[in-house]
mmCIF file of C-alpha atoms in Angstrom:
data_model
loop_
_atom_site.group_PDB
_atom_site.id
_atom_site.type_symbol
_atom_site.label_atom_id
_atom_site.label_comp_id
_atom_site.label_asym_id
_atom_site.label_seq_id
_atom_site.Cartn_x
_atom_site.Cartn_y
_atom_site.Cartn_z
ATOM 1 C CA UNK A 268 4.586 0.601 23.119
ATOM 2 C CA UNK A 269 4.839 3.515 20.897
ATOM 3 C CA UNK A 270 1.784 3.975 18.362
ATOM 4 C CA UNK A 271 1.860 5.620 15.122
ATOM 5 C CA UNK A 272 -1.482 7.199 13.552
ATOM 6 C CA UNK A 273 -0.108 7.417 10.534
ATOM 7 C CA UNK A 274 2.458 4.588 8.955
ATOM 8 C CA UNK A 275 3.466 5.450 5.027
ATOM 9 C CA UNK A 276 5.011 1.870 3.437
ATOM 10 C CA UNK A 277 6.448 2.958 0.236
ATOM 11 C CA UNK A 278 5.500 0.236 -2.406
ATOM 12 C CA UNK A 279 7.204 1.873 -5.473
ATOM 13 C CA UNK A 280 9.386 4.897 -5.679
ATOM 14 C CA UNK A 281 8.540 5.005 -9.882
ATOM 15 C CA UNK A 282 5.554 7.671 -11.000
ATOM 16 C CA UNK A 283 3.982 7.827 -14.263
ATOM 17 C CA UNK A 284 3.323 11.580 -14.182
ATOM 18 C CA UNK A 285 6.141 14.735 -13.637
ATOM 19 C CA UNK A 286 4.355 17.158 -11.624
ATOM 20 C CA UNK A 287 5.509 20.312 -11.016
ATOM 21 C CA UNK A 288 4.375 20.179 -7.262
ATOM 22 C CA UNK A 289 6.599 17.011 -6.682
ATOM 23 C CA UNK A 290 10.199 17.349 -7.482
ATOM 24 C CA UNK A 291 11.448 13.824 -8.921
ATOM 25 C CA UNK A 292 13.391 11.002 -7.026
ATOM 26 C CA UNK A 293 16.820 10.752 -7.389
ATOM 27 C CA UNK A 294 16.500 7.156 -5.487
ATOM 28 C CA UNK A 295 16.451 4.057 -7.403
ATOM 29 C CA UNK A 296 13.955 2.968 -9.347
ATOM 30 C CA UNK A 297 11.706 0.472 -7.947
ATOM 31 C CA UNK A 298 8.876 -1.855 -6.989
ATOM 32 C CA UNK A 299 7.965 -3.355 -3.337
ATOM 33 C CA UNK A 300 8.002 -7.847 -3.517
ATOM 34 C CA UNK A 301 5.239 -8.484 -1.814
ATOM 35 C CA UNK A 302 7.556 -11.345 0.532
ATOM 36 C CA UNK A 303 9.481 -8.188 1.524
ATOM 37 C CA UNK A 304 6.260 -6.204 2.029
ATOM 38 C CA UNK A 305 4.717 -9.168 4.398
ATOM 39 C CA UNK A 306 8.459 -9.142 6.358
ATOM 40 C CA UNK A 307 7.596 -5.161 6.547
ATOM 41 C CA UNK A 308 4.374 -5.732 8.012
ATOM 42 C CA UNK A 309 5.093 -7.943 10.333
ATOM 43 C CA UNK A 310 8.291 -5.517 11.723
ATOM 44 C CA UNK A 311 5.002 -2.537 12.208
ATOM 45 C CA UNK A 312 2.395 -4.669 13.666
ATOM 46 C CA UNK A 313 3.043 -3.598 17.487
ATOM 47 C CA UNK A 314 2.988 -0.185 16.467
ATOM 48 C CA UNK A 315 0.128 0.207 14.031
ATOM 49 C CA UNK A 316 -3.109 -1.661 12.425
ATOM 50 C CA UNK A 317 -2.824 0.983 9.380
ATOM 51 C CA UNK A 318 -0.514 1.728 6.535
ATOM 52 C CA UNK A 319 -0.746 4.477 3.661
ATOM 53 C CA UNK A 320 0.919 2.808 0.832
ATOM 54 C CA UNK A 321 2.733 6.071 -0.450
ATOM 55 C CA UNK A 322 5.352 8.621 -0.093
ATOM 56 C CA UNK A 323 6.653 9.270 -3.788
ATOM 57 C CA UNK A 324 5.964 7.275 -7.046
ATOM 58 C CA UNK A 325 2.289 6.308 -7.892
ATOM 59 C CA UNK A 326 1.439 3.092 -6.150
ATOM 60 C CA UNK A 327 -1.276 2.318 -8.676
ATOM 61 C CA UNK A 328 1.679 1.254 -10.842
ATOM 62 C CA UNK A 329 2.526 -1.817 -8.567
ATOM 63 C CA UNK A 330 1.846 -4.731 -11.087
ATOM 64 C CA UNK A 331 0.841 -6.854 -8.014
ATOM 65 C CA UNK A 332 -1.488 -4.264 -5.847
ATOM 66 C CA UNK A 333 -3.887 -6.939 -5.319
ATOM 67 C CA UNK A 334 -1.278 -9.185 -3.720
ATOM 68 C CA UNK A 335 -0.491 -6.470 -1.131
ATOM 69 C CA UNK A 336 -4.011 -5.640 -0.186
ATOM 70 C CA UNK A 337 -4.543 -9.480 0.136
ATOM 71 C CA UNK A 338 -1.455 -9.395 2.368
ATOM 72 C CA UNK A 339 -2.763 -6.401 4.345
ATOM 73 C CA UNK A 340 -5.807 -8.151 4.835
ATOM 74 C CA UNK A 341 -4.514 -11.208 5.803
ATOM 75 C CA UNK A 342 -1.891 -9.797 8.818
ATOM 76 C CA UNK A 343 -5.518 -7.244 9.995
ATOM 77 C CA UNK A 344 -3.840 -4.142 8.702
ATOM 78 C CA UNK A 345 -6.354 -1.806 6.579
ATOM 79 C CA UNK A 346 -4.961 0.090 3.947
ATOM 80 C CA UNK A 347 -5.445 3.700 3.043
ATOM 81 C CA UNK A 348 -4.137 4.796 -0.984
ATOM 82 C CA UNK A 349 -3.421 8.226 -2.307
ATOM 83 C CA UNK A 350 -3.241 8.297 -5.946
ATOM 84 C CA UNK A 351 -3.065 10.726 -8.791
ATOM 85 C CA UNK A 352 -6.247 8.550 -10.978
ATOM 86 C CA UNK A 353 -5.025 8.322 -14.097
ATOM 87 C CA UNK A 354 -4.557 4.405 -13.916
ATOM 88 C CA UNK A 355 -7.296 3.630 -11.883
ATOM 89 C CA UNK A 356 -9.792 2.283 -14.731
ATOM 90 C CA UNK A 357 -6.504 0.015 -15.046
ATOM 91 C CA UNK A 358 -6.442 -1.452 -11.687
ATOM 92 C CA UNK A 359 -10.153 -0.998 -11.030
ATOM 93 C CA UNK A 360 -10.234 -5.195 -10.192
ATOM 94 C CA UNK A 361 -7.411 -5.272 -8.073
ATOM 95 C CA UNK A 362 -8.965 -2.530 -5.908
ATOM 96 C CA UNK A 363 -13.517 -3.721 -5.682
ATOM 97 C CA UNK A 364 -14.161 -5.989 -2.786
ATOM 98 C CA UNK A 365 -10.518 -5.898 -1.317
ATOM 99 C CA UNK A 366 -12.015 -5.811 2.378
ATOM 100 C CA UNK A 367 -8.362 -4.232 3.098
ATOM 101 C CA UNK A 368 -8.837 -0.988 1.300
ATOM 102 C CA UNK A 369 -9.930 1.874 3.741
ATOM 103 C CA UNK A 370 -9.496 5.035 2.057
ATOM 104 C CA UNK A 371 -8.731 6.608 -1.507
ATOM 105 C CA UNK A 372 -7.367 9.565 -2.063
ATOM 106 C CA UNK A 373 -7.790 11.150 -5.844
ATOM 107 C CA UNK A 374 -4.969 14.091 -6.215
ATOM 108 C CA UNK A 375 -6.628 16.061 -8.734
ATOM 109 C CA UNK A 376 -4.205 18.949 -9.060
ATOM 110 C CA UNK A 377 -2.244 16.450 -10.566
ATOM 111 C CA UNK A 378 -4.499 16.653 -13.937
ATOM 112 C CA UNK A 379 -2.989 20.335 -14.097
ATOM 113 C CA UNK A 380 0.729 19.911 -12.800
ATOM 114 C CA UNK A 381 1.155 17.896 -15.198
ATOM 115 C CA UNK A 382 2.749 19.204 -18.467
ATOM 116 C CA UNK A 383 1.011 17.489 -21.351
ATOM 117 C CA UNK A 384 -2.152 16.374 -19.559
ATOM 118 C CA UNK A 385 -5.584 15.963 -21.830
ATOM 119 C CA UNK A 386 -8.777 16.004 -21.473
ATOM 120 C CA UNK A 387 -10.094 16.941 -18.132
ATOM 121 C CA UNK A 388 -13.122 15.963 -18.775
ATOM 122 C CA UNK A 389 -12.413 12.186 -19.116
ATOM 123 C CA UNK A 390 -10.268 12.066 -16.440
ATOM 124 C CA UNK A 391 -12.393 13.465 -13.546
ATOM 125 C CA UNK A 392 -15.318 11.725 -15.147
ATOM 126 C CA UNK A 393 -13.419 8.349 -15.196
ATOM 127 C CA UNK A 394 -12.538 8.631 -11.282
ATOM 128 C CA UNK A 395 -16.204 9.959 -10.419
ATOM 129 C CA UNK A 396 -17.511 6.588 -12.308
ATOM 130 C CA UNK A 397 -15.067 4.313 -10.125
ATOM 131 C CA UNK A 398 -16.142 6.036 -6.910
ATOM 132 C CA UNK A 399 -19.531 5.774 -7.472
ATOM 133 C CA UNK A 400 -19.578 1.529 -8.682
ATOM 134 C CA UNK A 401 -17.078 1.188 -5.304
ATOM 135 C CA UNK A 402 -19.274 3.147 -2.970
ATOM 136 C CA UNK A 403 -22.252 0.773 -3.729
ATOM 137 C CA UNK A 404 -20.460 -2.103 -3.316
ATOM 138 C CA UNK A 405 -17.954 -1.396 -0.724
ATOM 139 C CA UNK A 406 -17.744 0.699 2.552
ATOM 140 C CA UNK A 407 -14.536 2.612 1.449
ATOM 141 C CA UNK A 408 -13.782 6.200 1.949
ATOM 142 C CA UNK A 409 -13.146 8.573 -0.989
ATOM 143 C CA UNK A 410 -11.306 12.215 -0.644
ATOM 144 C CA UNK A 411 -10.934 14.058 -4.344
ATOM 145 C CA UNK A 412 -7.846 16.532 -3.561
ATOM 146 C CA UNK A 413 -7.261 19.927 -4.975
ATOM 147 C CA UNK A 414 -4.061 20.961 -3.609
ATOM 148 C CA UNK A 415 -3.132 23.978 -5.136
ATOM 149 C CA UNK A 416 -4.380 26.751 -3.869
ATOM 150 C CA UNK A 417 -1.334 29.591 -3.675
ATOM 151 C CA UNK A 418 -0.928 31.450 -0.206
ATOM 152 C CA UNK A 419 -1.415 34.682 -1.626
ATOM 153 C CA UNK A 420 -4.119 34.246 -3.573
ATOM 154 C CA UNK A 421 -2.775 36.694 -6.620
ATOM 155 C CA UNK A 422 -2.603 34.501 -9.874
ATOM 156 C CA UNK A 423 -6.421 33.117 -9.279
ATOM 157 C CA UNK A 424 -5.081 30.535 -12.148
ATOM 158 C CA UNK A 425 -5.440 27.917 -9.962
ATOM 159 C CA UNK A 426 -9.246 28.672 -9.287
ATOM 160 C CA UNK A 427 -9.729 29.096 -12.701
ATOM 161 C CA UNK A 428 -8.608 25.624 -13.039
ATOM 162 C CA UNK A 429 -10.430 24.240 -10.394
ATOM 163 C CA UNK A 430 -13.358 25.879 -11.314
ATOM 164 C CA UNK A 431 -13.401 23.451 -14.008
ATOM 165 C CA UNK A 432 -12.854 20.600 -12.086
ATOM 166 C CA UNK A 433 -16.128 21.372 -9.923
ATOM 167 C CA UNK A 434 -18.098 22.013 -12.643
ATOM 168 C CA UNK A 435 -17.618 18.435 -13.870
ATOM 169 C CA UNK A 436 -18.216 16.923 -10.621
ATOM 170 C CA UNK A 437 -20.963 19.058 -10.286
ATOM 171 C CA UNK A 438 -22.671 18.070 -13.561
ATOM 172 C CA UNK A 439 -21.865 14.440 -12.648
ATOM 173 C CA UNK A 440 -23.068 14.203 -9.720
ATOM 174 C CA UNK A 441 -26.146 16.673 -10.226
ATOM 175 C CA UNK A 442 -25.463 19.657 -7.561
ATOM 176 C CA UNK A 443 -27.102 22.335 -8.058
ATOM 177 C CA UNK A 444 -25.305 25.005 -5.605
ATOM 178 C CA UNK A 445 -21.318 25.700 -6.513
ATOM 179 C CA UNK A 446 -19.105 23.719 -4.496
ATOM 180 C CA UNK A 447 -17.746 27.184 -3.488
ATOM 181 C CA UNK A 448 -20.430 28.469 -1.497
ATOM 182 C CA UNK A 449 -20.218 25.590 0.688
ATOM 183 C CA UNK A 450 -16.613 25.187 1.043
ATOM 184 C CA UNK A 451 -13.961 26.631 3.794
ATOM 185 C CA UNK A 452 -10.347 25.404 3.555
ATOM 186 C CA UNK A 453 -8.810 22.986 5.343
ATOM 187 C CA UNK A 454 -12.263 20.862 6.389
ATOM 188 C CA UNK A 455 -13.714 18.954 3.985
ATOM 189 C CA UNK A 456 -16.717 19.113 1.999
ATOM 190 C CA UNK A 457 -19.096 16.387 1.990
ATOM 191 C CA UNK A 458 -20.218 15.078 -1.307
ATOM 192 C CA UNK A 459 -22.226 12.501 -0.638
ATOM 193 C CA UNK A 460 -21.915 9.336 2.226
ATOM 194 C CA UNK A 461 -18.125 8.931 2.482
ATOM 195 C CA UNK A 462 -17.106 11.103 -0.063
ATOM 196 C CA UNK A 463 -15.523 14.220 0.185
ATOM 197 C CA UNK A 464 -13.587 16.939 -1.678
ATOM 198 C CA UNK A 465 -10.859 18.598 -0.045
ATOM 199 C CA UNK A 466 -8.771 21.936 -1.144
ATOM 200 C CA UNK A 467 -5.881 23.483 -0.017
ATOM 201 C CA UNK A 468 -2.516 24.942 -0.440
ATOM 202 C CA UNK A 469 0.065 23.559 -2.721
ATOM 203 C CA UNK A 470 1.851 20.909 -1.150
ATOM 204 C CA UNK A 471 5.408 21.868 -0.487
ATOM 205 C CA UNK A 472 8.394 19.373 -0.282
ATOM 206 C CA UNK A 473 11.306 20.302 2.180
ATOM 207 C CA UNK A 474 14.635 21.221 0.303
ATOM 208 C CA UNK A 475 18.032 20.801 1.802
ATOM 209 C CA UNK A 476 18.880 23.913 -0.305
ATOM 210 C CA UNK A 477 15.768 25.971 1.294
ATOM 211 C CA UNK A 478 16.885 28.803 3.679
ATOM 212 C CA UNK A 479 16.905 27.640 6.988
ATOM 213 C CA UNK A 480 15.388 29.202 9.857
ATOM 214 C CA UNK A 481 15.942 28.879 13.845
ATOM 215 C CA UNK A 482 14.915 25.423 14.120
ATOM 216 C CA UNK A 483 12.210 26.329 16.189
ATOM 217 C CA UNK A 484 8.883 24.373 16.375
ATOM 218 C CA UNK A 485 7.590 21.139 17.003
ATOM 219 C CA UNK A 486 6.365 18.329 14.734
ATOM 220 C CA UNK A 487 5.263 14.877 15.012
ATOM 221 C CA UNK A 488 7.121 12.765 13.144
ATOM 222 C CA UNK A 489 8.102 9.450 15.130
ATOM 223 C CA UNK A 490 5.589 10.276 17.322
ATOM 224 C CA UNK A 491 2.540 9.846 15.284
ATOM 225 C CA UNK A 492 3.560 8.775 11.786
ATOM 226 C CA UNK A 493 7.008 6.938 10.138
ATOM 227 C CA UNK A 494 7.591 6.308 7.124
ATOM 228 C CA UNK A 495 9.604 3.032 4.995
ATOM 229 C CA UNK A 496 10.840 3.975 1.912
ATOM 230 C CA UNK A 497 10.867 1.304 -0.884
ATOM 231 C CA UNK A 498 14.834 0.833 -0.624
ATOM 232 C CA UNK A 499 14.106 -0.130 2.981
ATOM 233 C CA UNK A 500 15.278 3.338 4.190
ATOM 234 C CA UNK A 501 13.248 4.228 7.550
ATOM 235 C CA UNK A 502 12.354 7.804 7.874
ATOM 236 C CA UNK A 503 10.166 9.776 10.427
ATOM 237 C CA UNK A 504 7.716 11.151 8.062
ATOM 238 C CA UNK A 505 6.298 10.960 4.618
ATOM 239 C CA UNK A 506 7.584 14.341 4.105
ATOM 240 C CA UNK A 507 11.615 12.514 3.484
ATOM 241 C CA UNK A 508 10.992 11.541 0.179
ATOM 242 C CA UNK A 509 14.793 10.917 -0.402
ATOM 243 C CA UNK A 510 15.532 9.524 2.897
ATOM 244 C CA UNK A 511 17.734 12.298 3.917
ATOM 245 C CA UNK A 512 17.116 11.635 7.297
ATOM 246 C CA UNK A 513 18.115 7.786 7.701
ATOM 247 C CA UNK A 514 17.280 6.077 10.736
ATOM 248 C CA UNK A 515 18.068 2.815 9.473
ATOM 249 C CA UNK A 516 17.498 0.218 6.645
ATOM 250 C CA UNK A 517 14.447 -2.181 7.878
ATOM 251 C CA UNK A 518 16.372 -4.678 5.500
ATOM 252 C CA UNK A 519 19.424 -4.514 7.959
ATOM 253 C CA UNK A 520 18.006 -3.996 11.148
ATOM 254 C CA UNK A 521 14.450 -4.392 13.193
ATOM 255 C CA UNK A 522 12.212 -1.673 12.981
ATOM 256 C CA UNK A 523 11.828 -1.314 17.094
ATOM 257 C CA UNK A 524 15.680 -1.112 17.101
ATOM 258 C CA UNK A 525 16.221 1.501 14.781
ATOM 259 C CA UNK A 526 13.147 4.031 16.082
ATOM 260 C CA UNK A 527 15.541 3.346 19.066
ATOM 261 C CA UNK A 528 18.561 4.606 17.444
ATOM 262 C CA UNK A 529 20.452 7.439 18.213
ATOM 263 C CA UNK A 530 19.904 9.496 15.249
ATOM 264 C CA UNK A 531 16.067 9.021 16.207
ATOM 265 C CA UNK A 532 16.356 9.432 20.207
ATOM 266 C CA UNK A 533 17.839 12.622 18.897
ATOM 267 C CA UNK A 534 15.000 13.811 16.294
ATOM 268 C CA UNK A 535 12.396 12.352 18.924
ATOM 269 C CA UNK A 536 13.904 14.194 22.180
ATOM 270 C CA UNK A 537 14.844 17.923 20.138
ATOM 271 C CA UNK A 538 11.195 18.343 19.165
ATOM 272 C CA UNK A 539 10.010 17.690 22.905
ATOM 273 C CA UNK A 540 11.830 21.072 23.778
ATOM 274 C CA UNK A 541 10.310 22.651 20.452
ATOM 275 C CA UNK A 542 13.798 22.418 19.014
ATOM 276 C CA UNK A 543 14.690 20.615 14.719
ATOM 277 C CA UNK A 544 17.868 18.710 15.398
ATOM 278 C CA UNK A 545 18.134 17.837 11.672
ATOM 279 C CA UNK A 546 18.852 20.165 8.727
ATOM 280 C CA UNK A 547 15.719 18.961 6.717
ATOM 281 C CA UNK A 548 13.414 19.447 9.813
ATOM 282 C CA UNK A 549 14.756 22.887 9.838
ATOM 283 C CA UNK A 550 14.207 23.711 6.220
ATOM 284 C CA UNK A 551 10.604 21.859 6.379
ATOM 285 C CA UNK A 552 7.906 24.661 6.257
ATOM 286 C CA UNK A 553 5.386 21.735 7.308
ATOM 287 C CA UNK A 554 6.868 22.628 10.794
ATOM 288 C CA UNK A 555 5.678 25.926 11.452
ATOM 289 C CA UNK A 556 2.235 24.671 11.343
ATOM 290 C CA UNK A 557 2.181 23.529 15.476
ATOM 291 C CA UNK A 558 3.741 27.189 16.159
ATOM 292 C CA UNK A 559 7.011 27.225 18.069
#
């Protein structure tokens, strides 16, 4: 039986924020029942004991997040969250004690791709306070991400604004050395017991109106990771954030008989001779990181 690492269950496709980073949904708006979340569950159990409750829209906005960690908890999943903070004082009780919860990630660079975003200050601060109550009460993980670092390194307005990030979570959390001097791209820093700050380039979102290269490369989607989008659209990775590249509808058909499919055979068996068989894949950037 196939195993996925990674297994994204999109609860909501709605955000609350318009970064720049992350080009909007065209997808309907919506929000994951939790009787069709338990059904989706139960279709992933043989192939994973871990879901990441994202792929686009903000799943802090789920009126009934407690329901689905409850859920998770219940059918021995643990959950792993990547959010952008700016509801989390919000939904700070559906969140403590949920033995469920695994991981939080805190996007920071949101603060700044955000047009209209205030006070920095209060919003780092505000996160910082809810990961320090939760790591003396729970055993969850915590990752602060600063995902916005350009490749070229010319504008330096990005540092600038990150700069001001670490200073607050230096001052809260009384460091005395920059973050700076101990840092080094792509492994994270350690903060303090399970918490740590990771920074790295701007996150990129395949385009089908990108250029597209040779297809060359390899990647691991439906071999390590799969994604469910909220519609019910199944996708091999959490990079699909429009379900461009449909292997099925889990509201239609099992998942084992659509990773089964044809259209995923396909995917699967074109990256095992380091070849994209779909347009996306080919106009995915992502790729080029496992060479060709």
């Amino acid at each position: 039986m196939k195993k996925f690492q990674k297994f994204y269950i999109e609860i909501t496709s709605v955000c609350n924020l318009a970064c720049t980073f992350c080009p909007p949904t065209l997808r309907e708006k919506s929000f994951l029942k939790p009787e069709d979340f338990a059904k989706r569950l139960d279709e992933i159990k043989p192939y994973t004991d871990s879901v990441y409750l994202h792929v686009k829209g903000e799943p802090l906005l789920h009126p009934k997040l407690d329901q689905l960690l409850d859920i998770s908890h219940e059918k021995g999943f643990k959950v792993n969250i990547t959010t952008n903070g700016t509801l989390i004082e919000k939904n700070k009780a559906k969140l403590l004690g949920k033995p469920a919860l695994r991981q939080m990630n805190f996007s920071l660079h949101s603060f700044d791709g955000h047009v209209g975003s205030t006070d920095k200050d209060a919003y780092v601060t505000t996160i910082l306070s809810f990961i320090r109550e939760a790591l003396a009460s729970t055993s969850v993980l915590f990752s602060l991400r600063l995902w916005n670092l350009r490749k070229d390194n010319a504008t330096n307005l990005e540092l600038k604004r990150n700069r001001q990030v670490l200073e607050i979570i230096e001052r809260e959390l009384g460091l005395t050395e920059p973050i700076e001097e101990r840092f080094q791209r792509g492994s994270g820093l350690k903060l303090a017991d399970r918490f740590y700050l990771n920074q790295d380039h701007e996150f990129e979102w395949p385009d089908l109106n990108a250029e597209e290269d040779d297809g060359k490369g390899f990647c691991h989607g439906l071999r390590n990771q799969a994604a469910i989008l909220a519609n019910g659209t199944v996708v091999p990775c959490c990079l699909d954030g429009e379900g461009i590249i449909n292997l099925g509808n889990i509201n239609q058909a099992s998942f084992s008989d659509i990773i089964e499919g044809e259209r995923a055979k396909k995917l699967y068996d074109g990256f095992s001779r380091r070849e994209a068989v779909e347009e996306l894949c080919r106009k995915c950037g992502y790729r080029k990181r496992f060479g060709t």
